[in-house]
Amino acid sequence: MDRETDGEVLDAVGPRLRALRRARGITLAGIAATTGVSESTLSRLESGQRRPSLELLLPLARIYDVPLDDLVGAPRTGDPRIHLKPIRRFGMTFVPLSRRPGGVHAFKMIIPAQLERLEPTPQTHEGFEWLYVLNGRLRLVTGERDLTLPPGEAAEFDTSLPHWLGSADGGVVELLILFGLQGLHAHVRAEPHRSDQAGGRR
């Protein structure tokens, strides 16, 4: 297999930075306030309009809590393993399952058990998201739909619509998530399930 050129490696940094930021639920404004790097610079960096430099990447690696090699996508010579490092945000755990530069990013997401039913707080961002429920019962709110997905069900939705994920019954939920930038689609659509009443519209 041909090695990536330096230009190809640098071109892949922007999509990786965007995916890391979105996986952690942080806005450009939040990153700018913490690092001192302007929003416009961060936006240009993510879109590929500005080439990354060590001066820019070091504070971002600290904020995202990842090794600089992971941020740049430098290959681990002779080691094909994916070194999983859980990310904990908003009380949930995200385990990155891929190191692909750009394109679709895969995560395992774990929603912990809740003593009380949470009120949805929908969010929006660019892209498409595909998910598959491994264990537990997922409550998925997308736009006007309030769905309950049992283990084995999958859904895809446009993340520019207000959406929220949570536990339908208070138990632990484990799911796989594929997140792609605008125009990257998986081929499973969210549809109402007969057990929707378990999630319950309010």
Short mmCIF file of C-alpha atoms in Angstrom, two decimals, residues 8-9 23 29 33 55 69 80 82 98 102-103 113 117 128 130 148 153 164 171-172 174 179 202:
data_model
loop_
_atom_site.label_atom_id
_atom_site.label_comp_id
_atom_site.label_asym_id
_atom_site.label_seq_id
_atom_site.Cartn_x
_atom_site.Cartn_y
_atom_site.Cartn_z
CA GLU A 8 -2.63 14.07 2.33
CA VAL A 9 -1.85 13.67 6.02
CA ALA A 23 -17.99 13.92 19.59
CA ALA A 29 -16.68 29.33 20.55
CA ALA A 33 -12.36 30.59 24.71
CA GLU A 55 1.47 25.89 17.54
CA ASP A 69 0.00 11.52 16.75
CA PRO A 80 -2.36 -2.52 13.29
CA ILE A 82 -6.66 0.61 17.36
CA SER A 98 -11.70 3.99 14.03
CA GLY A 102 -11.98 12.08 7.44
CA GLY A 103 -15.08 10.35 6.11
CA ALA A 113 -28.49 4.10 33.95
CA ARG A 117 -36.42 9.98 33.35
CA PHE A 128 -25.61 12.48 9.23
CA TRP A 130 -26.19 6.20 11.87
CA THR A 148 -37.91 3.72 21.29
CA GLU A 153 -32.61 -1.85 15.67
CA TRP A 164 -31.44 13.73 21.40
CA GLY A 171 -31.35 1.32 32.08
CA VAL A 172 -27.90 1.31 30.51
CA GLU A 174 -24.95 0.60 24.50
CA PHE A 179 -20.92 9.83 12.07
CA ARG A 202 -45.32 13.90 26.16
#
